[in-house]
XYZ file of C-alpha atoms in Angstrom:
484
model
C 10.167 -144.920 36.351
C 11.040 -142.734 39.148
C 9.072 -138.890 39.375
C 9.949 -136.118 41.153
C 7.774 -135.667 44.664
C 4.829 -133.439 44.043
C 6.312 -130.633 46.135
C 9.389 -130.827 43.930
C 7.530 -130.164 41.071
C 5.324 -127.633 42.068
C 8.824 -125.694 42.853
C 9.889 -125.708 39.801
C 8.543 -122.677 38.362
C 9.006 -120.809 41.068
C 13.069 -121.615 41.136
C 13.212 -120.893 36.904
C 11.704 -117.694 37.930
C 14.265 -117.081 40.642
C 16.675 -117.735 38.034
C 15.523 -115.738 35.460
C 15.073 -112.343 38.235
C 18.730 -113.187 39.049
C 21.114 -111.291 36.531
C 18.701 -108.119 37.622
C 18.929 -108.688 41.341
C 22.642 -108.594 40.579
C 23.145 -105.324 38.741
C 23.407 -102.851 41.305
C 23.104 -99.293 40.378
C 27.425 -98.483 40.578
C 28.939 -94.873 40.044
C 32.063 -93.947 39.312
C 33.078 -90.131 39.668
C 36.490 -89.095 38.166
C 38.227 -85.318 38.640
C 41.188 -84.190 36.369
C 43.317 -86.083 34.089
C 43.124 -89.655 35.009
C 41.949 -88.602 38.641
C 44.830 -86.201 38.621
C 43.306 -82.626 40.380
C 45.197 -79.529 39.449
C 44.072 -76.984 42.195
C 44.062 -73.561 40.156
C 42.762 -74.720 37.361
C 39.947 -76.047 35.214
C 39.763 -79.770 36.020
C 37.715 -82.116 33.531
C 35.236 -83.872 35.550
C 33.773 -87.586 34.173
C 30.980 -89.450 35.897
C 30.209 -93.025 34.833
C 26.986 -94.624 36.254
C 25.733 -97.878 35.972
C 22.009 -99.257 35.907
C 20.968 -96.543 38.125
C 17.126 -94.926 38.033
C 16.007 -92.189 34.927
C 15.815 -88.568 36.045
C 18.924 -88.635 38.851
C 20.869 -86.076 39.642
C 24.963 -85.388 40.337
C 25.269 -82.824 43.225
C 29.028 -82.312 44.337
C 30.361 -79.620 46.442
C 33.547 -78.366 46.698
C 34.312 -76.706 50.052
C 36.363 -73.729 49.298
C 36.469 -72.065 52.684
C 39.041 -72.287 55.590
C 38.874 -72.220 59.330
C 38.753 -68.525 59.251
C 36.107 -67.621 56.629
C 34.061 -70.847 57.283
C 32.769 -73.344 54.363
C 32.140 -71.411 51.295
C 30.665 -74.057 48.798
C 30.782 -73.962 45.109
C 27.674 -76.303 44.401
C 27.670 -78.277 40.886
C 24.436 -79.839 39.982
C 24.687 -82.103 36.428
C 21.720 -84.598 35.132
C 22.203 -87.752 34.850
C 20.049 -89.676 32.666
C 20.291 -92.800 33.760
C 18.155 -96.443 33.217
C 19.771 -100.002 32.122
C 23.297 -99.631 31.214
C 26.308 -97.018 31.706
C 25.352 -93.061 31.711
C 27.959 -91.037 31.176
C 28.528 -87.268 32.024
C 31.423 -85.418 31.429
C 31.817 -81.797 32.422
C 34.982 -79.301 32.897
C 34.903 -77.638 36.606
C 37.378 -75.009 37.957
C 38.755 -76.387 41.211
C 40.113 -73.796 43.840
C 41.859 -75.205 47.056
C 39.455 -76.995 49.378
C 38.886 -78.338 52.255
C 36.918 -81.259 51.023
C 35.108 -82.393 47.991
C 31.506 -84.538 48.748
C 28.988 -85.868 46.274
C 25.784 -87.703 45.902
C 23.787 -89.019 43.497
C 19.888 -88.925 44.247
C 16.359 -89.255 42.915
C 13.559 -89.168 43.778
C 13.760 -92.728 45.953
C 17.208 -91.324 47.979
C 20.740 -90.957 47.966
C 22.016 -93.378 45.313
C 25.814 -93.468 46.283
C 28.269 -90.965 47.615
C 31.609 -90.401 47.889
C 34.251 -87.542 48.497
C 37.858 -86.682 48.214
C 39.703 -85.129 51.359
C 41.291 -81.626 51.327
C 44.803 -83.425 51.745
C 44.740 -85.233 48.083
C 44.925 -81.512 46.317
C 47.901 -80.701 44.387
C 48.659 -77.151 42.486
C 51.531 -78.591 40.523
C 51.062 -78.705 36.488
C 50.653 -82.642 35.085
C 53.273 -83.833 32.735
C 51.079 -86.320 30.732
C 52.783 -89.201 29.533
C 51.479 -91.633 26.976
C 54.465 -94.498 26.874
C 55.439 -97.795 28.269
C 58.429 -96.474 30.084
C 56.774 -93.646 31.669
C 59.276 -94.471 34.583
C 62.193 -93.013 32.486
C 60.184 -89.605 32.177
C 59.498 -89.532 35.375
C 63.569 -89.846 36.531
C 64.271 -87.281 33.498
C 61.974 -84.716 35.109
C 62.724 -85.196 38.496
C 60.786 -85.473 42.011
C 59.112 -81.656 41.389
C 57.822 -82.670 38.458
C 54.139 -84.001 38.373
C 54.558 -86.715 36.315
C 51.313 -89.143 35.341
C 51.040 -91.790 33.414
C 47.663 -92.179 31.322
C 46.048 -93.988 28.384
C 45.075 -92.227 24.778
C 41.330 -92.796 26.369
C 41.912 -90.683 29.167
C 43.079 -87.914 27.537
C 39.838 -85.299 27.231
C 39.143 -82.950 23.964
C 38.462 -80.269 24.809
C 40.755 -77.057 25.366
C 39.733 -76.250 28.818
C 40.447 -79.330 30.454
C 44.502 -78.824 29.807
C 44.471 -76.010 31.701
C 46.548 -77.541 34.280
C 48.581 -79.290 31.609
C 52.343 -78.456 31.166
C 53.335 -81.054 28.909
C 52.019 -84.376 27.059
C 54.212 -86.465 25.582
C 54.099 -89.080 22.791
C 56.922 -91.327 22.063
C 54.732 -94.273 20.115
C 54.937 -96.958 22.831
C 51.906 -97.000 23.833
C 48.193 -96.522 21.699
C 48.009 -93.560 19.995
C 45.950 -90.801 21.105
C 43.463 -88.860 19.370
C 44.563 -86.268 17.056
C 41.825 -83.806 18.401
C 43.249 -84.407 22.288
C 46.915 -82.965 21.261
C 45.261 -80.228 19.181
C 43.784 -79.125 22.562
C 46.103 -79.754 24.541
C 48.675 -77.603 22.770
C 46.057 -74.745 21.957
C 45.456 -74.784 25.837
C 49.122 -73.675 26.804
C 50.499 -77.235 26.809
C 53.505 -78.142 25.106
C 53.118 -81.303 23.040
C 56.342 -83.330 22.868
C 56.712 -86.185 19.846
C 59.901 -87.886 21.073
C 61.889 -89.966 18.470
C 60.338 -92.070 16.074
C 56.632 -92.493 15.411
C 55.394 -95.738 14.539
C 52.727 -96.528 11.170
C 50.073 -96.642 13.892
C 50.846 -92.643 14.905
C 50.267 -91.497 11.610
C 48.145 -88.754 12.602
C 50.416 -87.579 15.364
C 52.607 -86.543 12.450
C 50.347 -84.127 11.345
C 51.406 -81.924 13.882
C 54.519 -82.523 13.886
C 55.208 -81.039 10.515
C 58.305 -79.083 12.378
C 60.530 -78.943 15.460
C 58.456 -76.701 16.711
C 55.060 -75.188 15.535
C 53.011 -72.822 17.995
C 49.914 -73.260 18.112
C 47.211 -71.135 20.053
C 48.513 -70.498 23.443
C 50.980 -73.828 23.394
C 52.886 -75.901 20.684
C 53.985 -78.933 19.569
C 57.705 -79.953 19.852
C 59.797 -82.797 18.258
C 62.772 -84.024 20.351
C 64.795 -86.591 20.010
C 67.578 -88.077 22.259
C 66.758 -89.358 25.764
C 64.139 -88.610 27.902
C 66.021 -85.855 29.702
C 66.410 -84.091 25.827
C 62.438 -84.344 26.123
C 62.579 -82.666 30.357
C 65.040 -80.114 28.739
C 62.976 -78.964 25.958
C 59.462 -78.866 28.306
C 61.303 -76.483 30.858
C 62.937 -74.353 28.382
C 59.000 -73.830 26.504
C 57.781 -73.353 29.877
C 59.984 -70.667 30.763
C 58.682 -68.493 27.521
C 54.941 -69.212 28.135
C 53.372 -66.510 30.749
C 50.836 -68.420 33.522
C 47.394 -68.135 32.495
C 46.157 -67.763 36.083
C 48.882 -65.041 36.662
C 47.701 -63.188 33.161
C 44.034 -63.143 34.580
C 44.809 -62.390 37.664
C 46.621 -58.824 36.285
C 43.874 -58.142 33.717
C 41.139 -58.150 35.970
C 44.255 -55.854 38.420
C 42.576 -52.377 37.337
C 37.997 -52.334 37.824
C 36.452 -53.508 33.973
C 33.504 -50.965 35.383
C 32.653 -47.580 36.668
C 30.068 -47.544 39.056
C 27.430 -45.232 39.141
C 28.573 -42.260 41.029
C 26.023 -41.655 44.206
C 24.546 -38.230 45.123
C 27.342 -35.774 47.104
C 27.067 -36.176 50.833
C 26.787 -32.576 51.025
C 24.112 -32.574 48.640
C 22.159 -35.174 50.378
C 22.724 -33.356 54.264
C 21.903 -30.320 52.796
C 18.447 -31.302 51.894
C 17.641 -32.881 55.214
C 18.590 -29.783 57.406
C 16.013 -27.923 54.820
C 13.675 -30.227 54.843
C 13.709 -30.353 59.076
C 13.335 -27.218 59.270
C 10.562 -27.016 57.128
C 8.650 -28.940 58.505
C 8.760 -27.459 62.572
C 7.995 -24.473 60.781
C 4.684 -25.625 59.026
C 4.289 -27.926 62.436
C 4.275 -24.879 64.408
C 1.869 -22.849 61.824
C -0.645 -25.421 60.990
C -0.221 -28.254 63.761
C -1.598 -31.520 62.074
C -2.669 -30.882 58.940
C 0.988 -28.894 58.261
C 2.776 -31.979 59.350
C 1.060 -34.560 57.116
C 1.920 -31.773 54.052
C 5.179 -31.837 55.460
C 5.403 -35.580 54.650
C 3.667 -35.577 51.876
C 6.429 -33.360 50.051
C 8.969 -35.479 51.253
C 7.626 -38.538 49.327
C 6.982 -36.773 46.531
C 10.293 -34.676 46.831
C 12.027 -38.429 47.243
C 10.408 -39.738 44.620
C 11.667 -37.242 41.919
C 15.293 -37.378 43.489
C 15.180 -41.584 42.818
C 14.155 -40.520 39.495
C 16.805 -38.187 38.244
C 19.651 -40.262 40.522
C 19.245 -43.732 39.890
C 20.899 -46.105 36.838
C 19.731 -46.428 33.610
C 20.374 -50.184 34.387
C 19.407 -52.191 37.049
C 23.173 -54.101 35.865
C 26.667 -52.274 35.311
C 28.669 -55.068 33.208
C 32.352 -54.381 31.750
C 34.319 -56.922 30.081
C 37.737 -57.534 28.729
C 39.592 -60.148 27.213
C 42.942 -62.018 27.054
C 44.116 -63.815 24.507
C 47.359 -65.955 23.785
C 48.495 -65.998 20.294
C 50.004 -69.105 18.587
C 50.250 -69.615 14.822
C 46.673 -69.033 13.262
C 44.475 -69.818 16.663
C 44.792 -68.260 20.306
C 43.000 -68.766 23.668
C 40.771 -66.934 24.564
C 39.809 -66.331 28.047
C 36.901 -63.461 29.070
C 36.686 -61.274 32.167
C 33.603 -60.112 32.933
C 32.779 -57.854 36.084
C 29.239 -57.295 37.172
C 28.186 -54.469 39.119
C 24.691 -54.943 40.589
C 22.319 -51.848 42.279
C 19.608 -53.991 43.942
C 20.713 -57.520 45.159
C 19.913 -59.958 42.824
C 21.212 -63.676 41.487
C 23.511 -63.070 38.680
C 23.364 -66.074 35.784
C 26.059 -66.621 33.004
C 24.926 -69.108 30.638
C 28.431 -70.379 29.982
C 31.345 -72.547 31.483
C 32.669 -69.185 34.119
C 33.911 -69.093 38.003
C 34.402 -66.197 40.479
C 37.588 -64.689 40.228
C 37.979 -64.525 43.948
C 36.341 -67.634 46.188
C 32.490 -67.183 47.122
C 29.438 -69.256 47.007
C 27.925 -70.167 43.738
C 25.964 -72.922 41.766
C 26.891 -74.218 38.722
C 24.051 -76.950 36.598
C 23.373 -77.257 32.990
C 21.853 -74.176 32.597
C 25.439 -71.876 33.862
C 26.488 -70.376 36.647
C 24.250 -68.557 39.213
C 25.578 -66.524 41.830
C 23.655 -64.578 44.758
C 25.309 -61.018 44.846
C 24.389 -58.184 47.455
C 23.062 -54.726 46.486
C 25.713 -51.983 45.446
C 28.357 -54.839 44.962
C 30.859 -56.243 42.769
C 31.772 -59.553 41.089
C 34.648 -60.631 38.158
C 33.600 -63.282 36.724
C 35.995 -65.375 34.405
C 35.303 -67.380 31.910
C 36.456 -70.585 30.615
C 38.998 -70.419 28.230
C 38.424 -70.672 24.412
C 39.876 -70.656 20.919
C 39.307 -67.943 18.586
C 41.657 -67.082 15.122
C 44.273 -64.968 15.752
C 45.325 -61.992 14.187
C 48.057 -60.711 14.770
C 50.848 -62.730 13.345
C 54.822 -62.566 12.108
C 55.458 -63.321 8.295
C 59.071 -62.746 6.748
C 59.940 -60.606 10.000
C 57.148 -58.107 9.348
C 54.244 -57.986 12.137
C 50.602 -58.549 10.007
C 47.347 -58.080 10.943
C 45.146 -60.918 9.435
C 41.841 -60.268 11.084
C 39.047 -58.010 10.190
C 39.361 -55.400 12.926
C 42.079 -52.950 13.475
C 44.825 -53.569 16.084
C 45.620 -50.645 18.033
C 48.766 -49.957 20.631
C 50.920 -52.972 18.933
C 54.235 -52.778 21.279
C 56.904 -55.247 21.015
C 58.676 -55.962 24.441
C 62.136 -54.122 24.535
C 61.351 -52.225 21.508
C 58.364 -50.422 22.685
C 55.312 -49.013 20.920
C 54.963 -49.833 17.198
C 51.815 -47.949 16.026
C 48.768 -49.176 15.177
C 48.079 -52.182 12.496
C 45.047 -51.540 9.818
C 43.771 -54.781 8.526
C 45.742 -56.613 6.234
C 48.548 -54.564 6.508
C 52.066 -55.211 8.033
C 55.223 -53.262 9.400
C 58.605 -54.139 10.121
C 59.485 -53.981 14.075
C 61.500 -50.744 15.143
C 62.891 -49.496 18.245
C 60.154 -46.912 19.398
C 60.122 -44.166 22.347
C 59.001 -45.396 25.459
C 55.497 -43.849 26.493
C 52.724 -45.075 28.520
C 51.307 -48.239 27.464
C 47.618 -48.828 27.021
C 45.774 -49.155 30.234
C 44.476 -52.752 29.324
C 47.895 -54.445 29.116
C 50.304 -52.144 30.911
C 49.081 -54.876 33.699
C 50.524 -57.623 31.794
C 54.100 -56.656 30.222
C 55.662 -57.655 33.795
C 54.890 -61.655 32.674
C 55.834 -60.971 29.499
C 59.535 -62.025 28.014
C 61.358 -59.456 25.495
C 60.369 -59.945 22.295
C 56.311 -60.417 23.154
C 54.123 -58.566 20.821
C 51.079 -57.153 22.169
C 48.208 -55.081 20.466
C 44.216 -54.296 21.692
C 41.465 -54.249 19.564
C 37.480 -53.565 19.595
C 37.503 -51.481 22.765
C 34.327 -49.759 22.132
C 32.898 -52.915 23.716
C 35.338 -54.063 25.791
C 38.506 -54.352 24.821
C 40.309 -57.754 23.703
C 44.422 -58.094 24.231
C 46.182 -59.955 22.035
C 49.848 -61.413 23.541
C 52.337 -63.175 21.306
C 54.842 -64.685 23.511
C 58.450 -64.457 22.714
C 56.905 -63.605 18.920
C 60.448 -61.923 18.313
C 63.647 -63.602 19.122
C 65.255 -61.857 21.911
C 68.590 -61.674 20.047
C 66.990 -59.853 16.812
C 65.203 -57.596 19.117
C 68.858 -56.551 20.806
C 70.425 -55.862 17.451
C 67.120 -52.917 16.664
């Protein structure tokens, strides 16, 4: 009977324990880091942001940074810092960022051992252009139909995010029931975002729920809406421009909202006042200099503390924080988007935190993590702060070609564009649209009628606190506001 040698055997263990160890020795911690729609960036825009990492230690931590500067201002980073929980297995973290244009984009994972894995994405792979999101096995048609200005990506139902914020640099998503269905809760977003949501021809037993929405041809819905086309795929490129051309750019909206200062800084003492009081106070003390020598000149300063201590007192704020707000919101059906300016006015320097999804309206430093933003701001200084968009129900509506107010709050200034002011809208009641005389429109939309098309209804409400516009795009059809 042969045996193994005695060194052989002896071995043995050793190797089965080699073995064993060897699937571990194998899984290498592995991160993936995703920005925009199936790695699509929209510069401009909120971008979702998905980070899947694999067998990596517990406790790490995502840090990327997106360079916003140039060669003339320098780098101005925009820091985001996001947990990661990590230990056997995939961690996932998923996150909405707004991405301005950059120079670069660079990111690490790390704990407390090191740098797990990096990566970046180079200034030149940013792109301002709005996605057209197709979900279809022929996405190659669309893409001919909409032509080489178009942005047009093809994606899977998975990839499609949920919430309302991550379309922001959506124009379109289309379904045409070639492909796995998406999520009913993904087109809901996407449409209440600004999107328009196309269901082209047919819709197999397995789109059922796409249906839903598709109730008929077309049906707003927050700040977008949901078409059905049929025909070719240029029907489907015809329809997408022609909704585009009645839905105002969000960025353009915010940018003329926050057009006009949301606060009024504290007003400082007169400069007359102020030189006034020195030449007194000089020549006060030379005269009690020259009278008392010393002991005059140390009462001399003594009343100028005191003296500056009561002027601090009746000059300065009642808060250390000026904060004004105002807020835009696109009507559709029974929802619109929301989206919050807020403008900060600080008196001593300080860090100012938002505990909410916001950005800078203009490009500056800041830190984002899971606690909100956190900005460093200088003393005496400014900052508008916008906030990511959100859905809210929406009063002000159309019903039998009467404008009604279904919220709780009264809407005040209602104007229709090209029939001018309407009066104001108690709740629960309604008025028929009529040609009004042209005065000056309220301060916190006369900003925003430029974007608007004719037959827009706006109206303001709640501006004891800050006052929120409501915009109905195109609410009116143009031709029925010509014949008023």
């Amino acid at each position: 009977m042969n045996r193994l040698p005695r060194a052989t055997r002896s071995a043995a263990p050793l190797l089965l324990a080699l073995l064993a160890a060897l699937p571990t020795a194998l899984a290498q911690p592995g991160v993936d880091l995703q920005i925009g729609i199936g790695g699509n960036v929209v510069v401009g825009a909120w971008n979702p942001l998905r980070v899947v990492a694999r067998d990596v230690p517990l406790g790490s931590l995502l840090e990327v940074t997106f360079d916003q500067g140039s060669l003339r201002s320098g780098a101005v980073p925009f820091r985001l810092q996001l947990p990661v929980s990590g230990g056997p297995g995939l961690s996932v973290v998923e996150h909405t960022v707004f991405v301005r244009p950059f120079a670069s984009v660079t990111w690490a994972l790390v704990s407390e051992g090191g740098v797990i894995a990096s990566g970046g994405i180079p200034g030149r792979d940013q792109d301002s252009r709005e996605l057209d999101v197709v979900l279809s096995r022929q996405s190659g048609a669309y893409s001919a139909a909409f032509g080489p200005d178009a942005r047009v990506v093809d994606v899977s139902a998975a990839e499609l995010p949920l919430t309302p914020e991550a379309y922001d640099g959506v124009r379109s998503v289309i379904v045409d029931g070639s492909a796995a269905p998406p999520r009913l809760e993904a087109l809901a977003a996407a449409a209440a975002a600004g999107a328009a949501v196309v269901v082209h021809g047919e819709m197999p037993a397995s789109h059922a729920e796409v249906l839903l929405l598709a109730s008929r041809p077309r049906r707003p819905l927050g700040a977008g809406a949901v078409l059905v086309v049929d025909g070719s795929p240029a029907d489907v490129a015809v329809a997408v421009e022609r909704f585009a051309e009645t839905r105002p750019p969000r960025q353009e909206l915010v940018a003329a909202a926050a057009a006009r200062p949301l606060v009024a800084p504290p007003a400082p003492l007169r400069q007359q006042l102020v030189v006034a009081a020195a030449v007194a106070f000089s020549a006060l003390a030379v005269t009690v200099t020259r009278l008392f020598g010393a002991p005059g000149l140390a009462s001399a300063l003594l009343l100028a503390g005191l003296v500056s201590g009561a002027a601090w007192l009746y000059a300065r704020p009642g808060e250390p924080q000026v904060v004004g707000s105002r807020t835009v919101a696109v009507v559709g059906g029974e929802l619109a988007l929301a989206t919050r300016l807020e403008e900060r006015y600080t008196l001593p320097a300080t860090t100012v935190e938002v505990p909410a999804l916001a950005h800078p309206l203009d490009a500056r430093p800041y830190l984002v993590d899971d606690a909100g933003l956190h900005l460093d701001l200088p003393g005496w200084r400014s900052v508008v702060l916008v906030m990511a968009p959100e859905l809210v129900d929406a009063p002000l509506a159309l019903e039998d070609g009467r404008l009604v107010n279904r919220g709780a709050a009264p809407l005040s200034d209602v104007l229709v564009v090209g029939l001018g002011p309407q009066g104001d809208l108690a709740p629960g009641a309604a008025s028929s649209p009529l040609r009004g005389e042209d005065g000056p429109p309220h301060e916190a939309y006369a900003s925003l009628l430029p974007l608007l098309p004719v037959g827009s209804v706006v109206a303001v409400s709640g501006c004891e606190v800050g006052c929120t516009v409501w915009l109905a795009p195109a609410l009116l059809d143009a031709g029925v506001v010509e014949e008023l």
